[in-house]
């Protein structure tokens, strides 16, 4: 139980963000209206995805250093969990965009960047499926991951800031802090981000443990 | 010391007033839903789903732990 405190912390933080996110007062803004509350749910998906992919990136580097199988498994499961969170981010973003920008998909550089980024990580998944040999698969996909991560960061953090973007903090738009994230919102937003990162880590570690069990059985069968 | 505290208090009060004034814009919000308390129904539904998901995750975690023990033993 002692080792699991962070799982409960994550659950408690997100639980708090669900309740406070709906009940706490928010700035009254045109166009956004009540949908500003999506910030507590849509944006943490992206933050936690980045956290998962960063963890995966680190695991891949460690794997290339010591060639221990468990780091390959961790890297993979963190990537898959990150992709799941990213998919939630895209879907929730599309709903939000339809009702504030008028379209499910705009040619916003952030949207297209993220779409390309997700395709790169889909390539990671396909690459792993394609290589039979365990060690070769682990090594090639670790290298792929180490290259994919910086490209992904450029695609979603750098390019949208250079081009025009509808997202806050990009393309000359003021960032969160300027007008759409007052102190009251911060009190919900940051706990939500931390909570989702912890829950994402929980899911990723669960997947890692299951994968290890599967591999264990495979070895016994041989 | 005293005047420093008073200054802090005044700054706080003024900033509160400014926020209140700024929030009095006429953007359409779900005020009725808040006034009649129906928002609590939505909160209850979301809270139920979320608790359910967490209970599911805890259950999954325990099952994995059991399997891990078995495979070690």
PDB file of N, CA and C in Angstrom, chain A residues 4 7-8 11 14-15 18-19 22-23 26-30 33-34 37 199 202 206 209-210 213 216, chain B residues 23 25 27-31 34 39-40 43 46-47 50-51 54 57-58 60-61 64-65 67-68 71:
ATOM      1  N   UNK A   4       1.945   2.656  -3.190  1.00  0.00           N
ATOM      2  CA  UNK A   4       0.905   3.052  -4.131  1.00  0.00           C
ATOM      3  C   UNK A   4       0.312   4.427  -3.871  1.00  0.00           C
ATOM      4  N   UNK A   7      -0.608   6.718  -6.788  1.00  0.00           N
ATOM      5  CA  UNK A   7      -1.770   6.371  -7.600  1.00  0.00           C
ATOM      6  C   UNK A   7      -3.021   7.015  -7.029  1.00  0.00           C
ATOM      7  N   UNK A   8      -3.127   6.961  -5.697  1.00  0.00           N
ATOM      8  CA  UNK A   8      -4.304   7.555  -5.054  1.00  0.00           C
ATOM      9  C   UNK A   8      -4.253   9.075  -5.125  1.00  0.00           C
ATOM     10  N   UNK A  11      -5.511   9.933  -8.537  1.00  0.00           N
ATOM     11  CA  UNK A  11      -6.969   9.785  -8.612  1.00  0.00           C
ATOM     12  C   UNK A  11      -7.657  10.923  -7.867  1.00  0.00           C
ATOM     13  N   UNK A  14      -7.422  14.294  -9.868  1.00  0.00           N
ATOM     14  CA  UNK A  14      -8.322  14.373 -11.019  1.00  0.00           C
ATOM     15  C   UNK A  14      -9.776  14.457 -10.551  1.00  0.00           C
ATOM     16  N   UNK A  15     -10.084  13.712  -9.478  1.00  0.00           N
ATOM     17  CA  UNK A  15     -11.438  13.761  -8.916  1.00  0.00           C
ATOM     18  C   UNK A  15     -11.779  15.191  -8.484  1.00  0.00           C
ATOM     19  N   UNK A  18     -12.458  17.339 -11.483  1.00  0.00           N
ATOM     20  CA  UNK A  18     -13.772  17.130 -12.105  1.00  0.00           C
ATOM     21  C   UNK A  18     -14.821  17.970 -11.384  1.00  0.00           C
ATOM     22  N   UNK A  19     -14.765  17.950 -10.044  1.00  0.00           N
ATOM     23  CA  UNK A  19     -15.778  18.675  -9.266  1.00  0.00           C
ATOM     24  C   UNK A  19     -15.533  20.186  -9.299  1.00  0.00           C
ATOM     25  N   UNK A  22     -16.080  21.941 -12.644  1.00  0.00           N
ATOM     26  CA  UNK A  22     -17.448  22.259 -13.063  1.00  0.00           C
ATOM     27  C   UNK A  22     -18.093  23.305 -12.172  1.00  0.00           C
ATOM     28  N   UNK A  23     -17.686  23.343 -10.898  1.00  0.00           N
ATOM     29  CA  UNK A  23     -18.401  24.208  -9.957  1.00  0.00           C
ATOM     30  C   UNK A  23     -17.724  25.551  -9.727  1.00  0.00           C
ATOM     31  N   UNK A  26     -15.489  30.735 -13.313  1.00  0.00           N
ATOM     32  CA  UNK A  26     -14.488  30.923 -14.361  1.00  0.00           C
ATOM     33  C   UNK A  26     -14.717  32.300 -14.978  1.00  0.00           C
ATOM     34  N   UNK A  27     -13.706  32.839 -15.678  1.00  0.00           N
ATOM     35  CA  UNK A  27     -13.898  34.132 -16.342  1.00  0.00           C
ATOM     36  C   UNK A  27     -15.038  34.057 -17.357  1.00  0.00           C
ATOM     37  N   UNK A  28     -15.822  35.123 -17.428  1.00  0.00           N
ATOM     38  CA  UNK A  28     -16.926  35.163 -18.399  1.00  0.00           C
ATOM     39  C   UNK A  28     -16.389  35.737 -19.706  1.00  0.00           C
ATOM     40  N   UNK A  29     -16.177  34.869 -20.681  1.00  0.00           N
ATOM     41  CA  UNK A  29     -15.609  35.312 -21.958  1.00  0.00           C
ATOM     42  C   UNK A  29     -16.558  34.964 -23.092  1.00  0.00           C
ATOM     43  N   UNK A  30     -16.640  35.878 -24.066  1.00  0.00           N
ATOM     44  CA  UNK A  30     -17.455  35.594 -25.250  1.00  0.00           C
ATOM     45  C   UNK A  30     -16.841  34.454 -26.049  1.00  0.00           C
ATOM     46  N   UNK A  33     -17.424  31.062 -23.542  1.00  0.00           N
ATOM     47  CA  UNK A  33     -18.489  30.848 -22.554  1.00  0.00           C
ATOM     48  C   UNK A  33     -18.097  29.770 -21.549  1.00  0.00           C
ATOM     49  N   UNK A  34     -19.033  28.870 -21.258  1.00  0.00           N
ATOM     50  CA  UNK A  34     -18.721  27.835 -20.263  1.00  0.00           C
ATOM     51  C   UNK A  34     -17.675  26.837 -20.776  1.00  0.00           C
ATOM     52  N   UNK A  37     -14.145  25.696 -19.466  1.00  0.00           N
ATOM     53  CA  UNK A  37     -13.868  24.619 -18.514  1.00  0.00           C
ATOM     54  C   UNK A  37     -13.184  23.425 -19.173  1.00  0.00           C
ATOM     55  N   UNK A 199      -2.005   9.350 -13.240  1.00  0.00           N
ATOM     56  CA  UNK A 199      -2.869   8.268 -13.715  1.00  0.00           C
ATOM     57  C   UNK A 199      -2.289   7.642 -14.982  1.00  0.00           C
ATOM     58  N   UNK A 202       0.388   5.404 -13.950  1.00  0.00           N
ATOM     59  CA  UNK A 202      -0.223   4.196 -13.372  1.00  0.00           C
ATOM     60  C   UNK A 202      -0.588   3.212 -14.487  1.00  0.00           C
ATOM     61  N   UNK A 206       1.085  -0.447 -15.253  1.00  0.00           N
ATOM     62  CA  UNK A 206       0.252  -1.661 -15.305  1.00  0.00           C
ATOM     63  C   UNK A 206       0.517  -2.430 -16.588  1.00  0.00           C
ATOM     64  N   UNK A 209       3.814  -4.168 -16.439  1.00  0.00           N
ATOM     65  CA  UNK A 209       3.803  -5.384 -15.619  1.00  0.00           C
ATOM     66  C   UNK A 209       3.128  -6.534 -16.348  1.00  0.00           C
ATOM     67  N   UNK A 210       2.040  -6.229 -17.051  1.00  0.00           N
ATOM     68  CA  UNK A 210       1.348  -7.286 -17.800  1.00  0.00           C
ATOM     69  C   UNK A 210       2.252  -7.830 -18.902  1.00  0.00           C
ATOM     70  N   UNK A 213       4.762 -10.162 -17.526  1.00  0.00           N
ATOM     71  CA  UNK A 213       4.144 -11.461 -17.236  1.00  0.00           C
ATOM     72  C   UNK A 213       4.001 -12.280 -18.512  1.00  0.00           C
ATOM     73  N   UNK A 216       7.309 -13.606 -19.547  1.00  0.00           N
ATOM     74  CA  UNK A 216       7.679 -14.668 -18.624  1.00  0.00           C
ATOM     75  C   UNK A 216       7.062 -15.994 -19.069  1.00  0.00           C
TER      76      UNK A 216
ATOM     77  N   UNK B  23     -15.209  40.455 -14.417  1.00  0.00           N
ATOM     78  CA  UNK B  23     -16.034  39.270 -14.619  1.00  0.00           C
ATOM     79  C   UNK B  23     -17.505  39.640 -14.804  1.00  0.00           C
ATOM     80  N   UNK B  25     -18.660  41.167 -17.254  1.00  0.00           N
ATOM     81  CA  UNK B  25     -18.996  41.299 -18.680  1.00  0.00           C
ATOM     82  C   UNK B  25     -20.209  40.432 -18.995  1.00  0.00           C
ATOM     83  N   UNK B  27     -20.936  37.949 -21.061  1.00  0.00           N
ATOM     84  CA  UNK B  27     -20.816  36.728 -21.854  1.00  0.00           C
ATOM     85  C   UNK B  27     -21.854  35.743 -21.339  1.00  0.00           C
ATOM     86  N   UNK B  28     -22.456  35.030 -22.264  1.00  0.00           N
ATOM     87  CA  UNK B  28     -23.525  34.108 -21.870  1.00  0.00           C
ATOM     88  C   UNK B  28     -22.943  32.894 -21.162  1.00  0.00           C
ATOM     89  N   UNK B  29     -23.354  32.672 -19.927  1.00  0.00           N
ATOM     90  CA  UNK B  29     -22.891  31.514 -19.165  1.00  0.00           C
ATOM     91  C   UNK B  29     -24.098  30.728 -18.685  1.00  0.00           C
ATOM     92  N   UNK B  30     -23.807  29.522 -18.176  1.00  0.00           N
ATOM     93  CA  UNK B  30     -24.911  28.664 -17.732  1.00  0.00           C
ATOM     94  C   UNK B  30     -25.367  29.059 -16.333  1.00  0.00           C
ATOM     95  N   UNK B  31     -25.791  30.307 -16.182  1.00  0.00           N
ATOM     96  CA  UNK B  31     -26.145  30.811 -14.850  1.00  0.00           C
ATOM     97  C   UNK B  31     -27.386  30.130 -14.290  1.00  0.00           C
ATOM     98  N   UNK B  34     -26.679  26.817 -12.809  1.00  0.00           N
ATOM     99  CA  UNK B  34     -26.035  26.942 -11.509  1.00  0.00           C
ATOM    100  C   UNK B  34     -27.047  27.349 -10.447  1.00  0.00           C
ATOM    101  N   UNK B  39     -26.606  21.723 -12.099  1.00  0.00           N
ATOM    102  CA  UNK B  39     -25.197  21.437 -12.390  1.00  0.00           C
ATOM    103  C   UNK B  39     -24.689  20.325 -11.485  1.00  0.00           C
ATOM    104  N   UNK B  40     -25.272  20.244 -10.267  1.00  0.00           N
ATOM    105  CA  UNK B  40     -24.833  19.203  -9.332  1.00  0.00           C
ATOM    106  C   UNK B  40     -25.134  17.808  -9.858  1.00  0.00           C
ATOM    107  N   UNK B  43     -22.311  17.012 -12.119  1.00  0.00           N
ATOM    108  CA  UNK B  43     -21.119  16.713 -11.316  1.00  0.00           C
ATOM    109  C   UNK B  43     -21.220  15.301 -10.740  1.00  0.00           C
ATOM    110  N   UNK B  46     -20.550  12.665 -13.500  1.00  0.00           N
ATOM    111  CA  UNK B  46     -19.128  12.575 -13.858  1.00  0.00           C
ATOM    112  C   UNK B  46     -18.313  11.957 -12.727  1.00  0.00           C
ATOM    113  N   UNK B  47     -18.625  12.348 -11.487  1.00  0.00           N
ATOM    114  CA  UNK B  47     -17.895  11.799 -10.346  1.00  0.00           C
ATOM    115  C   UNK B  47     -18.101  10.287 -10.264  1.00  0.00           C
ATOM    116  N   UNK B  50     -16.049   8.568 -12.920  1.00  0.00           N
ATOM    117  CA  UNK B  50     -14.621   8.615 -12.624  1.00  0.00           C
ATOM    118  C   UNK B  50     -14.254   7.654 -11.486  1.00  0.00           C
ATOM    119  N   UNK B  51     -15.075   7.653 -10.432  1.00  0.00           N
ATOM    120  CA  UNK B  51     -14.805   6.720  -9.326  1.00  0.00           C
ATOM    121  C   UNK B  51     -14.857   5.281  -9.837  1.00  0.00           C
ATOM    122  N   UNK B  54     -11.673   4.406 -11.572  1.00  0.00           N
ATOM    123  CA  UNK B  54     -10.552   4.227 -10.645  1.00  0.00           C
ATOM    124  C   UNK B  54     -10.673   2.879  -9.931  1.00  0.00           C
ATOM    125  N   UNK B  57      -9.474   0.311 -12.186  1.00  0.00           N
ATOM    126  CA  UNK B  57      -8.007   0.317 -12.273  1.00  0.00           C
ATOM    127  C   UNK B  57      -7.386  -0.366 -11.050  1.00  0.00           C
ATOM    128  N   UNK B  58      -7.940  -0.073  -9.863  1.00  0.00           N
ATOM    129  CA  UNK B  58      -7.417  -0.688  -8.635  1.00  0.00           C
ATOM    130  C   UNK B  58      -7.573  -2.213  -8.716  1.00  0.00           C
ATOM    131  N   UNK B  60      -7.777  -4.039 -11.387  1.00  0.00           N
ATOM    132  CA  UNK B  60      -6.824  -4.542 -12.380  1.00  0.00           C
ATOM    133  C   UNK B  60      -5.427  -4.642 -11.773  1.00  0.00           C
ATOM    134  N   UNK B  61      -5.069  -3.608 -11.027  1.00  0.00           N
ATOM    135  CA  UNK B  61      -3.759  -3.568 -10.373  1.00  0.00           C
ATOM    136  C   UNK B  61      -3.598  -4.781  -9.452  1.00  0.00           C
ATOM    137  N   UNK B  64      -3.097  -8.042 -11.395  1.00  0.00           N
ATOM    138  CA  UNK B  64      -1.734  -8.144 -11.916  1.00  0.00           C
ATOM    139  C   UNK B  64      -0.781  -8.542 -10.795  1.00  0.00           C
ATOM    140  N   UNK B  65      -0.984  -7.935  -9.626  1.00  0.00           N
ATOM    141  CA  UNK B  65      -0.125  -8.248  -8.487  1.00  0.00           C
ATOM    142  C   UNK B  65      -0.206  -9.742  -8.127  1.00  0.00           C
ATOM    143  N   UNK B  67      -1.013 -12.208 -10.120  1.00  0.00           N
ATOM    144  CA  UNK B  67      -0.315 -12.964 -11.169  1.00  0.00           C
ATOM    145  C   UNK B  67       1.191 -12.893 -10.977  1.00  0.00           C
ATOM    146  N   UNK B  68       1.674 -11.708 -10.617  1.00  0.00           N
ATOM    147  CA  UNK B  68       3.116 -11.556 -10.396  1.00  0.00           C
ATOM    148  C   UNK B  68       3.596 -12.473  -9.267  1.00  0.00           C
ATOM    149  N   UNK B  71       3.667 -16.079 -10.528  1.00  0.00           N
ATOM    150  CA  UNK B  71       4.735 -16.403 -11.474  1.00  0.00           C
ATOM    151  C   UNK B  71       6.088 -16.426 -10.775  1.00  0.00           C
TER     152      UNK B  71
END
